[in-house]
XYZ file of C-alpha atoms in Angstrom:
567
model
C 7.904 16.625 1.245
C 10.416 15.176 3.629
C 13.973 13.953 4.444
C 14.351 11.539 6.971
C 16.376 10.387 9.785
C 20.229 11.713 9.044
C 21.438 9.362 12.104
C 23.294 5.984 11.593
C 21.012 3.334 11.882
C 23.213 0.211 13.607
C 22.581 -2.227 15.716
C 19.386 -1.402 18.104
C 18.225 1.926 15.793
C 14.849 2.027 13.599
C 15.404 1.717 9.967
C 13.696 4.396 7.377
C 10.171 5.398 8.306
C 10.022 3.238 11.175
C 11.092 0.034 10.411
C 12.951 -2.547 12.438
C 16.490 -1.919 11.439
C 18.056 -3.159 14.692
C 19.738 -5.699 15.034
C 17.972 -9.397 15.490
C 19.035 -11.259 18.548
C 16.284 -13.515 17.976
C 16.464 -16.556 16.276
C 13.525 -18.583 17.252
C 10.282 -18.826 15.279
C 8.464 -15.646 17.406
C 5.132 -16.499 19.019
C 3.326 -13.429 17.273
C 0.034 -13.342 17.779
C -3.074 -12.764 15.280
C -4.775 -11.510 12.049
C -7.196 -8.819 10.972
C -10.308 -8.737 11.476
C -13.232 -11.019 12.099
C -11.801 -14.339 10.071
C -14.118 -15.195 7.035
C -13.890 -18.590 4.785
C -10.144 -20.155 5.518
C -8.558 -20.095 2.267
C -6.658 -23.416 2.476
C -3.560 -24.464 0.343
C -5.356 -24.752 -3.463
C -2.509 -23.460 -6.087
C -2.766 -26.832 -7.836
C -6.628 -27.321 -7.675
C -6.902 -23.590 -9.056
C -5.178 -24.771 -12.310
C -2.270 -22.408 -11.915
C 0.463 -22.743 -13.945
C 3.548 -23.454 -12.254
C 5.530 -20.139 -10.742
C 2.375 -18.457 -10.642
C 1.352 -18.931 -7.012
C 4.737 -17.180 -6.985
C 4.023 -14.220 -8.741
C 0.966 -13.858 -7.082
C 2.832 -12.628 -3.955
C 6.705 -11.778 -5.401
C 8.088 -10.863 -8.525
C 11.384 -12.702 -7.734
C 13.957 -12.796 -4.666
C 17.661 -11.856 -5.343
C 20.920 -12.592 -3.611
C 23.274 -9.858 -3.296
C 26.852 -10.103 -2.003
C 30.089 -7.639 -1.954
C 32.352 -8.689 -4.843
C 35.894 -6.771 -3.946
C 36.231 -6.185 -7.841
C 32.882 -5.552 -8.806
C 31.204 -3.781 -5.389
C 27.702 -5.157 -4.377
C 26.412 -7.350 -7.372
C 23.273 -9.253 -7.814
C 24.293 -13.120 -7.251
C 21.147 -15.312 -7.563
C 17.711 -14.175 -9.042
C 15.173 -16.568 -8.451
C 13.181 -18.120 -10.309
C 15.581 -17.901 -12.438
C 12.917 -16.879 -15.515
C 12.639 -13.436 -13.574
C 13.392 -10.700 -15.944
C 14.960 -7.523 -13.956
C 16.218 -4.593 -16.021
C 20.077 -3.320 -16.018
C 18.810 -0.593 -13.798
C 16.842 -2.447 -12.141
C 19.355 -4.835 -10.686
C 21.934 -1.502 -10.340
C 18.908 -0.210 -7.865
C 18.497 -3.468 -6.127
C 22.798 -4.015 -5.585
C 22.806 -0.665 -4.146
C 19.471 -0.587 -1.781
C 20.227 -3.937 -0.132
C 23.322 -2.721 2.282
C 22.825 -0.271 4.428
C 25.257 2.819 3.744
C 29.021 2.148 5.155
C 29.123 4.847 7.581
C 25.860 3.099 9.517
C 28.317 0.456 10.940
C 25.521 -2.001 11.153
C 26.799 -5.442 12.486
C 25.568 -8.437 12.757
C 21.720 -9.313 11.258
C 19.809 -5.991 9.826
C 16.099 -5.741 8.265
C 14.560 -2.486 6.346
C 12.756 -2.340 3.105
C 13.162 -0.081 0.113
C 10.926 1.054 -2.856
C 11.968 2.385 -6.128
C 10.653 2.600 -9.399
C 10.257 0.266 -12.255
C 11.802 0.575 -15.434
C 9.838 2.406 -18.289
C 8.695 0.121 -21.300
C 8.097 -2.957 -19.108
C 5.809 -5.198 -20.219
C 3.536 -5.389 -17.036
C 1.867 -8.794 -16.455
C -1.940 -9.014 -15.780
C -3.397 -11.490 -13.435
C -7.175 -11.178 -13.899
C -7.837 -12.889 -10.952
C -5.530 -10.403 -8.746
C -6.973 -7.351 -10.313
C -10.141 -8.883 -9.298
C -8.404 -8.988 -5.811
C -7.495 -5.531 -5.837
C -10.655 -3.698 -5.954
C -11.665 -5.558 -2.408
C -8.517 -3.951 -0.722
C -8.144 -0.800 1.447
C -6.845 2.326 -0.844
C -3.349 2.563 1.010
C -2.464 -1.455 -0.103
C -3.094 -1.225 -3.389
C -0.270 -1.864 -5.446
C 1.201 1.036 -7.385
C 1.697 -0.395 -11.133
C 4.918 1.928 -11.354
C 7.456 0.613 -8.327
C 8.163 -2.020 -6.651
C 9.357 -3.083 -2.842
C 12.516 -4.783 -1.358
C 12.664 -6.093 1.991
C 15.675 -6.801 3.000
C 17.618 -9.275 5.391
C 21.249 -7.947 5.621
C 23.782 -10.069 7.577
C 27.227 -8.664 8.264
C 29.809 -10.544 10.587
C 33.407 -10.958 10.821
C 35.295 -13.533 8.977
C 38.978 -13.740 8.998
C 38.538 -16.329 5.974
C 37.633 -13.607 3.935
C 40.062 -11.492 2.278
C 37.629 -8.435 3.072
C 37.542 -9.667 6.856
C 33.505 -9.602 6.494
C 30.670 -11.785 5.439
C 28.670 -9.672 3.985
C 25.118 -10.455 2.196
C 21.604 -9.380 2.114
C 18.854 -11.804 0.879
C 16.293 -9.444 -0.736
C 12.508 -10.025 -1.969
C 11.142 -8.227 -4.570
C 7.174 -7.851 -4.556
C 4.249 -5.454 -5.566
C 2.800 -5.399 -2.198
C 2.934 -3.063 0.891
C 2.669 -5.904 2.893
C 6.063 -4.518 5.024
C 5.586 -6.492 8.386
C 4.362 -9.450 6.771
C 7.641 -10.041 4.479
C 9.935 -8.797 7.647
C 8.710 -12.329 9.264
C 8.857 -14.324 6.242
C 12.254 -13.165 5.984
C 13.446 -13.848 9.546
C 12.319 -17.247 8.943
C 13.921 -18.320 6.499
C 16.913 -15.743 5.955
C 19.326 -16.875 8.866
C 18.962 -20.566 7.468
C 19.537 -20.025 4.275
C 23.098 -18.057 5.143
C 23.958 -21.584 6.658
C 22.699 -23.768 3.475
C 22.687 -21.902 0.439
C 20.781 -22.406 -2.895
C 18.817 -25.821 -2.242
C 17.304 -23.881 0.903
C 16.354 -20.687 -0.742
C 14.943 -23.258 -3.948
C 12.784 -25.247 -1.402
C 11.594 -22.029 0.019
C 10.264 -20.764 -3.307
C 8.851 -24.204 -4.197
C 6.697 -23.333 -0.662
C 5.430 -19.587 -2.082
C 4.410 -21.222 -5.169
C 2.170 -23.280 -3.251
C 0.459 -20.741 -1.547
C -3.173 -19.673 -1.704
C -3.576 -16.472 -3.838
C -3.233 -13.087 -1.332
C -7.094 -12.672 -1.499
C -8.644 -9.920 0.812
C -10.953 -10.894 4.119
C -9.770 -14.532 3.930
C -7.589 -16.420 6.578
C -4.521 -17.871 4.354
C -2.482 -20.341 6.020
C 0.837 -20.402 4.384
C 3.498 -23.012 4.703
C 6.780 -22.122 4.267
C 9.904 -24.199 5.513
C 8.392 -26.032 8.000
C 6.804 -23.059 9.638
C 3.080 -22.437 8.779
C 2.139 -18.713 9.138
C -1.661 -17.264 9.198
C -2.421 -14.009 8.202
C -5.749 -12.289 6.854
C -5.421 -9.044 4.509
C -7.500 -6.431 5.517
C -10.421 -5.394 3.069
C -12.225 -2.130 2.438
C -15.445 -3.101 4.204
C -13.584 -3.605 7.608
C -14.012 -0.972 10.052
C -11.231 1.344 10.094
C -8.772 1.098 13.399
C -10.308 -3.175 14.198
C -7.424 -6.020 14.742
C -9.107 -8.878 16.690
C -6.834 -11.165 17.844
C -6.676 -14.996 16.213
C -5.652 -16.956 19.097
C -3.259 -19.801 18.947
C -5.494 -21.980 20.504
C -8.475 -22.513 18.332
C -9.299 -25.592 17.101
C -7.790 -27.319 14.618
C -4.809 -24.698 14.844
C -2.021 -26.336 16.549
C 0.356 -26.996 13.321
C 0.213 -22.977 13.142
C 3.804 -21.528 14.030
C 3.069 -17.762 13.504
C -0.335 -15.717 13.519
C -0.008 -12.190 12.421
C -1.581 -9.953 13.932
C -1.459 -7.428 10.658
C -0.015 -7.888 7.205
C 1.134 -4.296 6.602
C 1.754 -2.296 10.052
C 5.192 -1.749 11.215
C 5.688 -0.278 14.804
C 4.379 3.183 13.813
C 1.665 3.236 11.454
C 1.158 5.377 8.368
C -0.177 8.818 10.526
C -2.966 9.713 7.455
C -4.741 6.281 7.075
C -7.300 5.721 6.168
C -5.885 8.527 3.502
C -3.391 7.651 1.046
C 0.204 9.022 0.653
C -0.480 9.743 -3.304
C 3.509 11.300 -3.890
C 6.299 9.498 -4.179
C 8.086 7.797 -0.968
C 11.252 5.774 -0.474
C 11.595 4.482 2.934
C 15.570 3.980 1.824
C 17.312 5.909 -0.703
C 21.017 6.605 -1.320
C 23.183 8.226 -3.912
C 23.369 5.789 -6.151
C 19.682 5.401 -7.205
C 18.647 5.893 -10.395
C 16.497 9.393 -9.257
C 19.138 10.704 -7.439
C 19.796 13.534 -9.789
C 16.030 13.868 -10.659
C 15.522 14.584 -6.617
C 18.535 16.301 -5.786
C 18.403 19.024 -8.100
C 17.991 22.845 -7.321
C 16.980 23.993 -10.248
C 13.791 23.798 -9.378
C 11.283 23.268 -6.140
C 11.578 20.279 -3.640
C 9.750 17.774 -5.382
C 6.679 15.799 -3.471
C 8.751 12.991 -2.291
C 9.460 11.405 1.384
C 13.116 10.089 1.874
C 14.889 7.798 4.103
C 18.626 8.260 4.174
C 21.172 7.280 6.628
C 24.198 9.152 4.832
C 25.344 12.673 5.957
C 26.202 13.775 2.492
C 22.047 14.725 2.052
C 22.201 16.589 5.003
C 23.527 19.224 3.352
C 22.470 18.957 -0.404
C 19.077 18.818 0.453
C 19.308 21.192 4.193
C 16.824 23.507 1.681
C 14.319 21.398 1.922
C 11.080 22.590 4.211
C 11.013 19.682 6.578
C 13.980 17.507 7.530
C 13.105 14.714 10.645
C 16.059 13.717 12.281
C 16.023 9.996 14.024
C 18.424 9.368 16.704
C 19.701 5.605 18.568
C 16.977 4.393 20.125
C 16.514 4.577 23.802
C 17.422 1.588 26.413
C 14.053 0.255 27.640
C 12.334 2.290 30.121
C 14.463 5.063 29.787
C 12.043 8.105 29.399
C 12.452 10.226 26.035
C 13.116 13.533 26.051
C 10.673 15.763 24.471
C 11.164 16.759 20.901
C 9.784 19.848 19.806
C 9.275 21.077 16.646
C 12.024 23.373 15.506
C 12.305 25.947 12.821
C 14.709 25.100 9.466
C 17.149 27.567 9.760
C 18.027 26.429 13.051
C 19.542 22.979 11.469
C 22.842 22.485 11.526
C 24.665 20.578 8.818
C 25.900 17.621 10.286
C 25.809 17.819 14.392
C 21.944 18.865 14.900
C 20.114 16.804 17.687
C 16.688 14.596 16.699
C 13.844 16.143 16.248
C 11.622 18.095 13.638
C 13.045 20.945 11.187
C 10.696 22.855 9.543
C 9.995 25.859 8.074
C 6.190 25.793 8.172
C 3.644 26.859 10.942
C 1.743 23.671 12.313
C -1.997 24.416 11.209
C -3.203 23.030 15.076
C -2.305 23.237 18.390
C -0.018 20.644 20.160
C -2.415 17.575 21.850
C -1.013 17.312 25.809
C -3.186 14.733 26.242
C -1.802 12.060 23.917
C 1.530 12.986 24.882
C 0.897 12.477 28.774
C -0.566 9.033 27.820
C 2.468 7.914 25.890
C 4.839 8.965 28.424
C 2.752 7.429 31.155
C 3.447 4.246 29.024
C 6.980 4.157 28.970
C 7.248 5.104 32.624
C 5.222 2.105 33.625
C 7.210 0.327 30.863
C 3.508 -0.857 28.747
C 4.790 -2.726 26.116
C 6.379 -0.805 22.333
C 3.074 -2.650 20.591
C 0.569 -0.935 22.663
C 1.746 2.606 22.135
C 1.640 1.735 18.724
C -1.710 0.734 19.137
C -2.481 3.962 21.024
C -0.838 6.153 18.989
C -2.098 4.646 15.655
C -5.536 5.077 17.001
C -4.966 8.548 18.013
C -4.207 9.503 14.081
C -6.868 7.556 12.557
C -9.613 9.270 14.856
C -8.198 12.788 14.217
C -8.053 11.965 10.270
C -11.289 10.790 10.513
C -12.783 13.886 11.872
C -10.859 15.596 9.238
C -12.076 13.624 6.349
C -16.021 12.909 7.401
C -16.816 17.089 6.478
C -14.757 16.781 3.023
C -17.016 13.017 2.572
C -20.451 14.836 4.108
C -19.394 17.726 1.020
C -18.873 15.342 -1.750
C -21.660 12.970 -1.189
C -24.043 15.902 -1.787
C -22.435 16.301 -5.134
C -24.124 12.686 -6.350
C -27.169 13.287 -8.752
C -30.568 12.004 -6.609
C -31.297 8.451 -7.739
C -34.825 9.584 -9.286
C -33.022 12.215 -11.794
C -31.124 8.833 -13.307
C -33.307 7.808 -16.738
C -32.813 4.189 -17.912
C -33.111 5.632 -21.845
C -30.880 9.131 -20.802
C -26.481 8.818 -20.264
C -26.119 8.494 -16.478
C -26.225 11.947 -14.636
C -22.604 13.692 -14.169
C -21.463 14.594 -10.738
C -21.692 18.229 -9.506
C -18.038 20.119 -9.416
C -16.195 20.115 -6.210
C -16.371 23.573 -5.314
C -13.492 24.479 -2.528
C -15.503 27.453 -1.201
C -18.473 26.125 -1.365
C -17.111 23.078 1.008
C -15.426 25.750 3.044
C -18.708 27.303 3.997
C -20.175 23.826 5.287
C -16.995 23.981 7.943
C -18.795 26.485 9.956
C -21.794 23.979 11.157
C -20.484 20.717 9.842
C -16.754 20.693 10.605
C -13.696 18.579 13.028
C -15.236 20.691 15.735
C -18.102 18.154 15.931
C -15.328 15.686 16.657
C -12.032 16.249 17.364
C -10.908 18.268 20.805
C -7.969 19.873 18.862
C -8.129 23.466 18.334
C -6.500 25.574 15.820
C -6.535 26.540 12.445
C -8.349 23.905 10.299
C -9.485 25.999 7.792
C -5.959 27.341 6.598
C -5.188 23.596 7.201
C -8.039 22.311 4.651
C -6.794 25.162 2.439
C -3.394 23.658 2.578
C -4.678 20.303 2.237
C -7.004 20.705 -1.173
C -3.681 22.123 -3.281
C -2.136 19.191 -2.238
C -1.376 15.508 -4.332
C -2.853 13.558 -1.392
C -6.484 15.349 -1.549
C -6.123 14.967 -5.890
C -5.685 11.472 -5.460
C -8.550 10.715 -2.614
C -10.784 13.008 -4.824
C -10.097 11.271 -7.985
C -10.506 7.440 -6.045
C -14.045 9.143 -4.338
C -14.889 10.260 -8.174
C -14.610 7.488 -9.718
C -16.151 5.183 -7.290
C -19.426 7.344 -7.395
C -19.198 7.331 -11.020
C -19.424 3.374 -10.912
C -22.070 4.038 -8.550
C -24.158 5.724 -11.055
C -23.419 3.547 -13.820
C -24.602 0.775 -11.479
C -27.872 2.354 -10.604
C -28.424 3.184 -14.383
C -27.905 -0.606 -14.930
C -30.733 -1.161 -12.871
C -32.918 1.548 -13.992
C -32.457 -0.241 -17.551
C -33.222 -3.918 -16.157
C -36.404 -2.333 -14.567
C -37.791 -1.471 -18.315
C -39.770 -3.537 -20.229
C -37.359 -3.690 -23.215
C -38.582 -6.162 -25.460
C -42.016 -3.899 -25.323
C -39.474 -0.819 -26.218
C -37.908 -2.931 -29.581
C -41.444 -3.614 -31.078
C -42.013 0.473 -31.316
C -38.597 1.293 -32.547
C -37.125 -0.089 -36.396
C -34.554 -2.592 -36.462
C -31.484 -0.307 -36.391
C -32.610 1.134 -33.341
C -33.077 -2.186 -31.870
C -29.820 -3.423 -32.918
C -28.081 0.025 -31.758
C -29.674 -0.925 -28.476
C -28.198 -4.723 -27.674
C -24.904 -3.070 -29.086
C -25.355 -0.907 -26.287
C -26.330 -2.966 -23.531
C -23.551 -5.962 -24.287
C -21.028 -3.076 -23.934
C -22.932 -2.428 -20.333
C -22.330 -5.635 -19.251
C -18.601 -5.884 -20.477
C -17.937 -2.183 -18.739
C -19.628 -3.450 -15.558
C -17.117 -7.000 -15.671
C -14.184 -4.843 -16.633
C -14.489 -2.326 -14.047
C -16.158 -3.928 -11.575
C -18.785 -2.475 -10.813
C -21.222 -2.403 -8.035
C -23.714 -4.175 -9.227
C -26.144 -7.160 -7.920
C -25.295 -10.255 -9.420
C -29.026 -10.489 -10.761
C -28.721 -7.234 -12.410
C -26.744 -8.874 -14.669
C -28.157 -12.096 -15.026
C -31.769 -9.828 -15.626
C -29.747 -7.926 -18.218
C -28.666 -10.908 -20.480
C -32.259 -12.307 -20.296
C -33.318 -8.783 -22.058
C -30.512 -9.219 -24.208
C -31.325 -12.885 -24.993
C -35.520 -11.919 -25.549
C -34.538 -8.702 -27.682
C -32.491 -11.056 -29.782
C -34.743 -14.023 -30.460
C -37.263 -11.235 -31.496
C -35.096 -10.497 -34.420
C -35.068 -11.759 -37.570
C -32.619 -14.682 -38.145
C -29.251 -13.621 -39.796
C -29.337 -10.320 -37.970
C -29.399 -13.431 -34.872
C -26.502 -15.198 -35.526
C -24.519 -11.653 -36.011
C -25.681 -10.421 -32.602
C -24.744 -13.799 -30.799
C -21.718 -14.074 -32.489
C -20.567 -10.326 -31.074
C -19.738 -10.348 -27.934
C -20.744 -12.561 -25.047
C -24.258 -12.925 -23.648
């Protein structure tokens, strides 16, 4: 639970949670460099030759993009949805009017880019792309999409014009999408976003013509993606990369020079999620103001603070929510090369409402002591001016090594709750996990715990305390669960393909027999559905058995069994 940054965020300031919300001088196409890891297969331009039907290339990446301008009757109303078959709720466009301009008081000027996230309405009929979920399972927990919300990222331009009766051009072009891919629809937007202010409609049309062309967003694979004259390559990360890898995909390999932009990372802004490879399983909004539709639901007193991370830029939550137990305070950023001063961590009751300096308010005890080291090496950077993306790079490294060595004795502890493969009987149910046992684990931290690899001292037992009453250890425990489940379901799949059934069927009676290829075609449709990890001959053993046990059957109780289901 969390408030963020209170400050303004203007022109050369960080939007919510670390986002580029300065701003852009730039307009060229940039020269960023490179994508994920190792490339695999290059997934070319194939919308067409996939038999998609039209707009759903589209879909695959955004739900729609909206247009949203400052009407002086109406206030900030939704102009152009497009395609223009998009549904959007009421309070769905309401949330979208009011989350695509930065609050009034921020006096942001000229060209500004953040993102928002809020929550779909109830009773929507959610879409289902087979092919995407199929997608999904290959991707790293913290970019799977949450069915629940979606994202806006925003391009917000705001310049004087004397034509206007207001005295401003104001408008934000906004895309809505299901995915957590933040940087990656930042540059999409800065390259097409200051044209289309100059052209209008027919631009923003041609643009989405381009997305609908686009390879599906499939994990591990290098997608080249045309859009406006610009091609960008990108890879999304999977689940099977190593944790903390980006090697570089340089400009010049062969057969590359038509690419404008390489992305180096589909998801990382300047300062990376600080638990990956964990999850963040509450609710965040990296930009939220009064006027959203949970406003009341997260401003009330009436109860606790709920789980929740907010971005706000308006001073009025500075003091409805000042009893929250941790408020981080952004100020302007600093010129370049200018050294930072140090922020410490400072207890809650010392924040003032509305003139307190940046830094951290809180009214907890940090669990471990303060690292010197990694703060030495950061402001070694700045002094010798090392450029903003490698201290991201150090500092995002930093994190994911000291998470690791916090996770690896919780995933030593719950590995040894998995049944022994030889206890798993091909004619028994598959074996149920053991029961996570939270002093049980705590006794392994003795022997088996950070110590082993992390150089931080202090208290990481009160710390894993803390941490297993929490949402984020539910939901890793829960994702862990289940994916050891499928495990054993797999292994019992191949435990059953190991028997001799059609041996089995001539000792048992018919109904048996029948019971049994019931059973096994709902195997095979369980391990499709939930994609499990299974060999691909596992299954194709398993339909033979199917196929034998069936042929051995007399000949109307054949044509039922091939007729149900799918062998």
């Amino acid at each position: 639970m969390a408030l963020r940054g209170l400050a303004g965020s203007g022109p050369g300031s960080r939007g919510p949670l670390g986002q580029a919300g300065a701003a852009d001088e730039e307009r060229e196409a940039p020269a960023v460099v490179a994508a994920g890891d190792a490339p695999e297969d290059v997934e070319e331009d194939e919308g067409r030759s996939r038999g998609l039907l039209r707009w759903d290339g589209f879909s695959a990446w955004l739900h729609c993009v909206c247009v949203v301008g400052f009407d002086l009757e109406l206030g900030q109303a939704v102009e152009v949805i497009y395609p223009q078959h998009s549904k959007l709720t009421d309070k769905e466009k309401t949330n979208i009017c009011y989350l695509s301009f930065p609050d009034s008081n921020s006096g942001c000027l000229g060209d500004t880019q953040f993102c928002f996230r809020f929550r779909q309405s109830s009773g929507r009929r959610v879409s289902l792309h087979c092919l995407l979920d199929q997608f999904e399972k290959d991707l790293p927990v913290y970019l799977k999409k949450d069915p629940a919300y979606f994202y806006g990222y925003v391009y917000f331009r705001q310049v004087r014009d004397k034509t206007l009766k207001r005295g401003y051009f104001q408008k934000s072009l906004v895309l809505i999408s299901k995915l957590p891919y933040i940087h990656f629809f930042h540059t999409v937007l800065k390259q097409i976003a200051p044209e289309y202010f100059e052209k209008n409609e027919p631009y923003l049309e041609a643009a989405c013509n381009d997305v609908d062309r686009w390879p599906a967003p499939m994990p591990g694979k290098t997608l080249h993606l045309p859009i406006m004259g610009v091609v960008m390559k990108v890879r999304i990360p999977t689940c099977h990369d190593k944790p903390g890898t980006t090697q570089i995909v340089q400009l010049t390999q062969q057969g590359d020079t038509h690419i404008s932009v390489i992305l180096p990372t589909v998801h990382e802004v300047d300062l990376f999620s600080c638990i990956s490879p964990l999850k963040y399983f509450s609710d965040f909004r990296p930009y939220f103001t009064i006027h959203d539709s949970e406003f009341k639901e997260y401003t009330t007193r009436t109860q606790a603070p709920p789980s929740v991370i907010l971005g706000v830029t308006n001073p009025f939550f500075a003091k409805t929510l000042q009893h929250w137990p941790h408020i981080i305070r952004i100020g302007d950023l600093k010129p370049a090369g200018e050294i930072p001063k140090q922020v410490k961590v400072k207890k809650l009751k010392n924040l003032k409402t509305l003139d307190s300096k940046p830094g951290v308010y809180t009214s907890y005890k940090p669990y471990l002591n303060r690292d010197e080291e990694i703060m030495k090496q950061l402001q070694k950077g700045v002094q010798q001016k090392r450029p903003s993306e490698a201290q991201s790079v150090i500092l995002r490294r930093y994190f994911l090594e000291l998470t690791q060595s916090f996770i690896i004795p919780l995933e030593r502890y719950v590995a040894s709750l998995m049944p022994l493969q030889k206890s798993i009987s091909p004619w028994k149910s598959p074996p149920q996990l053991r029961q996570f046992l939270p002093g049980e684990f705590m006794k392994t931290l003795e022997k088996t715990g950070p110590q082993l690899t992390s150089r931080i001292k202090g208290d990481w037992i009160g710390l894993y305390r803390h941490f297993l009453k929490s949402p984020n250890f539910d939901g890793w425990f829960k994702t862990r669960r289940k994916e050891m489940t499928q495990k054993l379901e797999a292994l019992h799949l191949e435990a059953l393909c190991e028997e001799d059934l059609l041996h089995w069927t001539q000792k048992h009676t018919e109904v048996e027999t029948v019971d049994l290829v019931l059973k096994l075609k709902n195997k095979l449709l369980q391990a499709d559905r939930e994609h499990l990890p299974v060999k691909p001959d596992t299954m194709e053993k398993l339909r033979t058995h199917i196929d034998a046990i069936i042929l051995a059957l007399p000949e109307d109780l054949q044509g039922i069994l091939l007729k149900t289901g799918m062998t």
